[in-house]
GROMACS .gro file of C-alpha atoms in nm:
model
  149
    1UNK     CA    1  18.704  -8.236   8.471
    2UNK     CA    2  18.831  -7.921   8.630
    3UNK     CA    3  19.183  -7.915   8.779
    4UNK     CA    4  19.243  -7.765   9.130
    5UNK     CA    5  19.544  -7.616   9.289
    6UNK     CA    6  19.687  -7.526   9.636
    7UNK     CA    7  19.933  -7.235   9.698
    8UNK     CA    8  20.132  -7.235  10.001
    9UNK     CA    9  20.407  -6.957  10.122
   10UNK     CA   10  20.648  -7.086  10.371
   11UNK     CA   11  20.949  -6.938  10.577
   12UNK     CA   12  21.184  -7.239  10.589
   13UNK     CA   13  21.412  -7.067  10.833
   14UNK     CA   14  21.148  -6.949  11.112
   15UNK     CA   15  21.287  -6.924  11.483
   16UNK     CA   16  21.073  -7.071  11.732
   17UNK     CA   17  21.059  -7.209  12.079
   18UNK     CA   18  20.822  -7.468  11.970
   19UNK     CA   19  20.924  -7.800  12.123
   20UNK     CA   20  20.726  -8.027  11.908
   21UNK     CA   21  20.937  -8.314  11.779
   22UNK     CA   22  20.930  -8.398  11.442
   23UNK     CA   23  21.186  -8.441  11.165
   24UNK     CA   24  21.183  -8.095  11.024
   25UNK     CA   25  21.322  -7.898  11.295
   26UNK     CA   26  21.706  -7.802  11.373
   27UNK     CA   27  21.776  -7.721  11.745
   28UNK     CA   28  21.981  -7.420  11.775
   29UNK     CA   29  21.984  -7.407  12.162
   30UNK     CA   30  21.819  -7.586  12.438
   31UNK     CA   31  21.483  -7.435  12.349
   32UNK     CA   32  21.527  -7.272  11.998
   33UNK     CA   33  21.455  -7.452  11.673
   34UNK     CA   34  21.460  -7.351  11.302
   35UNK     CA   35  21.184  -7.501  11.091
   36UNK     CA   36  20.924  -7.428  10.838
   37UNK     CA   37  20.643  -7.162  10.922
   38UNK     CA   38  20.339  -7.149  10.677
   39UNK     CA   39  20.268  -6.772  10.609
   40UNK     CA   40  19.996  -6.818  10.352
   41UNK     CA   41  19.794  -7.096  10.234
   42UNK     CA   42  19.520  -7.124   9.960
   43UNK     CA   43  19.343  -7.458   9.869
   44UNK     CA   44  19.089  -7.575   9.624
   45UNK     CA   45  19.193  -7.302   9.360
   46UNK     CA   46  18.970  -7.385   9.052
   47UNK     CA   47  19.206  -7.365   8.745
   48UNK     CA   48  19.327  -6.991   8.698
   49UNK     CA   49  19.076  -6.839   8.912
   50UNK     CA   50  19.271  -6.771   9.228
   51UNK     CA   51  19.022  -6.559   9.405
   52UNK     CA   52  18.776  -6.846   9.419
   53UNK     CA   53  19.023  -7.072   9.637
   54UNK     CA   54  18.978  -7.128   9.981
   55UNK     CA   55  19.225  -6.921  10.197
   56UNK     CA   56  19.309  -7.149  10.501
   57UNK     CA   57  19.606  -6.895  10.655
   58UNK     CA   58  19.578  -6.536  10.568
   59UNK     CA   59  19.892  -6.385  10.410
   60UNK     CA   60  20.164  -6.275  10.678
   61UNK     CA   61  20.472  -6.126  10.519
   62UNK     CA   62  20.830  -6.230  10.586
   63UNK     CA   63  20.954  -6.118  10.900
   64UNK     CA   64  21.282  -6.263  10.997
   65UNK     CA   65  21.443  -6.239  11.351
   66UNK     CA   66  21.747  -6.018  11.428
   67UNK     CA   67  22.066  -6.210  11.387
   68UNK     CA   68  21.888  -6.506  11.229
   69UNK     CA   69  22.063  -6.481  10.889
   70UNK     CA   70  21.905  -6.532  10.568
   71UNK     CA   71  21.532  -6.678  10.551
   72UNK     CA   72  21.428  -6.893  10.249
   73UNK     CA   73  21.076  -6.791  10.153
   74UNK     CA   74  20.915  -7.038   9.928
   75UNK     CA   75  20.599  -7.070   9.721
   76UNK     CA   76  20.497  -7.396   9.650
   77UNK     CA   77  20.200  -7.483   9.382
   78UNK     CA   78  20.039  -7.828   9.434
   79UNK     CA   79  19.803  -7.979   9.164
   80UNK     CA   80  19.505  -8.159   9.338
   81UNK     CA   81  19.340  -8.464   9.210
   82UNK     CA   82  19.013  -8.304   9.319
   83UNK     CA   83  18.877  -8.065   9.553
   84UNK     CA   84  18.952  -8.101   9.913
   85UNK     CA   85  18.667  -8.167  10.152
   86UNK     CA   86  18.573  -7.962  10.467
   87UNK     CA   87  18.710  -8.201  10.706
   88UNK     CA   88  19.034  -8.237  10.505
   89UNK     CA   89  19.059  -7.868  10.502
   90UNK     CA   90  18.984  -7.823  10.883
   91UNK     CA   91  19.265  -8.078  10.946
   92UNK     CA   92  19.502  -7.893  10.706
   93UNK     CA   93  19.427  -7.558  10.890
   94UNK     CA   94  19.514  -7.730  11.237
   95UNK     CA   95  19.834  -7.884  11.091
   96UNK     CA   96  19.950  -7.566  10.920
   97UNK     CA   97  19.914  -7.355  11.228
   98UNK     CA   98  20.173  -7.557  11.430
   99UNK     CA   99  20.514  -7.420  11.360
  100UNK     CA  100  20.807  -7.647  11.238
  101UNK     CA  101  20.568  -7.877  11.033
  102UNK     CA  102  20.644  -7.977  10.688
  103UNK     CA  103  20.391  -7.862  10.422
  104UNK     CA  104  20.526  -8.082  10.141
  105UNK     CA  105  20.471  -8.387  10.364
  106UNK     CA  106  20.127  -8.283  10.465
  107UNK     CA  107  20.031  -8.221  10.105
  108UNK     CA  108  20.173  -8.542   9.983
  109UNK     CA  109  20.016  -8.761  10.247
  110UNK     CA  110  19.670  -8.602  10.285
  111UNK     CA  111  19.596  -8.421   9.957
  112UNK     CA  112  19.693  -8.663   9.702
  113UNK     CA  113  19.857  -8.385   9.534
  114UNK     CA  114  20.186  -8.331   9.328
  115UNK     CA  115  20.420  -8.022   9.330
  116UNK     CA  116  20.380  -7.840   8.983
  117UNK     CA  117  20.566  -7.508   9.044
  118UNK     CA  118  20.814  -7.355   9.301
  119UNK     CA  119  20.958  -7.016   9.356
  120UNK     CA  120  21.167  -6.875   9.619
  121UNK     CA  121  21.365  -6.558   9.749
  122UNK     CA  122  21.559  -6.476  10.057
  123UNK     CA  123  21.506  -6.186  10.310
  124UNK     CA  124  21.684  -6.096  10.618
  125UNK     CA  125  21.627  -5.874  10.922
  126UNK     CA  126  21.627  -5.496  10.909
  127UNK     CA  127  21.471  -5.235  11.150
  128UNK     CA  128  21.134  -5.241  10.989
  129UNK     CA  129  21.089  -5.596  11.091
  130UNK     CA  130  21.068  -5.457  11.465
  131UNK     CA  131  20.758  -5.288  11.363
  132UNK     CA  132  20.584  -5.561  11.198
  133UNK     CA  133  20.664  -5.778  11.497
  134UNK     CA  134  20.509  -5.532  11.730
  135UNK     CA  135  20.209  -5.509  11.526
  136UNK     CA  136  20.168  -5.885  11.545
  137UNK     CA  137  20.254  -5.889  11.929
  138UNK     CA  138  20.545  -6.128  11.843
  139UNK     CA  139  20.845  -6.124  12.085
  140UNK     CA  140  21.139  -6.330  11.932
  141UNK     CA  141  21.355  -6.563  12.158
  142UNK     CA  142  21.605  -6.367  12.367
  143UNK     CA  143  21.911  -6.430  12.124
  144UNK     CA  144  21.714  -6.319  11.843
  145UNK     CA  145  21.576  -5.989  11.965
  146UNK     CA  146  21.643  -5.666  11.788
  147UNK     CA  147  21.893  -5.430  11.944
  148UNK     CA  148  21.681  -5.128  11.892
  149UNK     CA  149  21.388  -5.244  12.067
   0.00000   0.00000   0.00000
């Protein structure tokens, strides 16, 4: 039987004003939290045929906020026991678009998958990020806004 995979890219140190209460956020102010933000997700990748997978979240490059320090960007590859159905993929898409959720918890609890590979790097703010934020219409919380904007 064919093997299927899921690839997820996450920023583990994303700044958000999201007030969802879960175990994966760290408050750093009255309304600011740090948590995981999924930046790319491709499910049901058959074997090594990446282009045949189902993209749930289009790629969003790293864009750390000013004065937010280093951000850990992680690529996680999970081996699925079988392809995920459309209802499960729809649930994943809803879950993964909420900030400060744990991709690993969802994959473990809903996709019956196991992690098989991990890669990571760190990034931090520079003035180029301001342009990327403006393209997305994103305005960081006041304490993390660029001094050059």
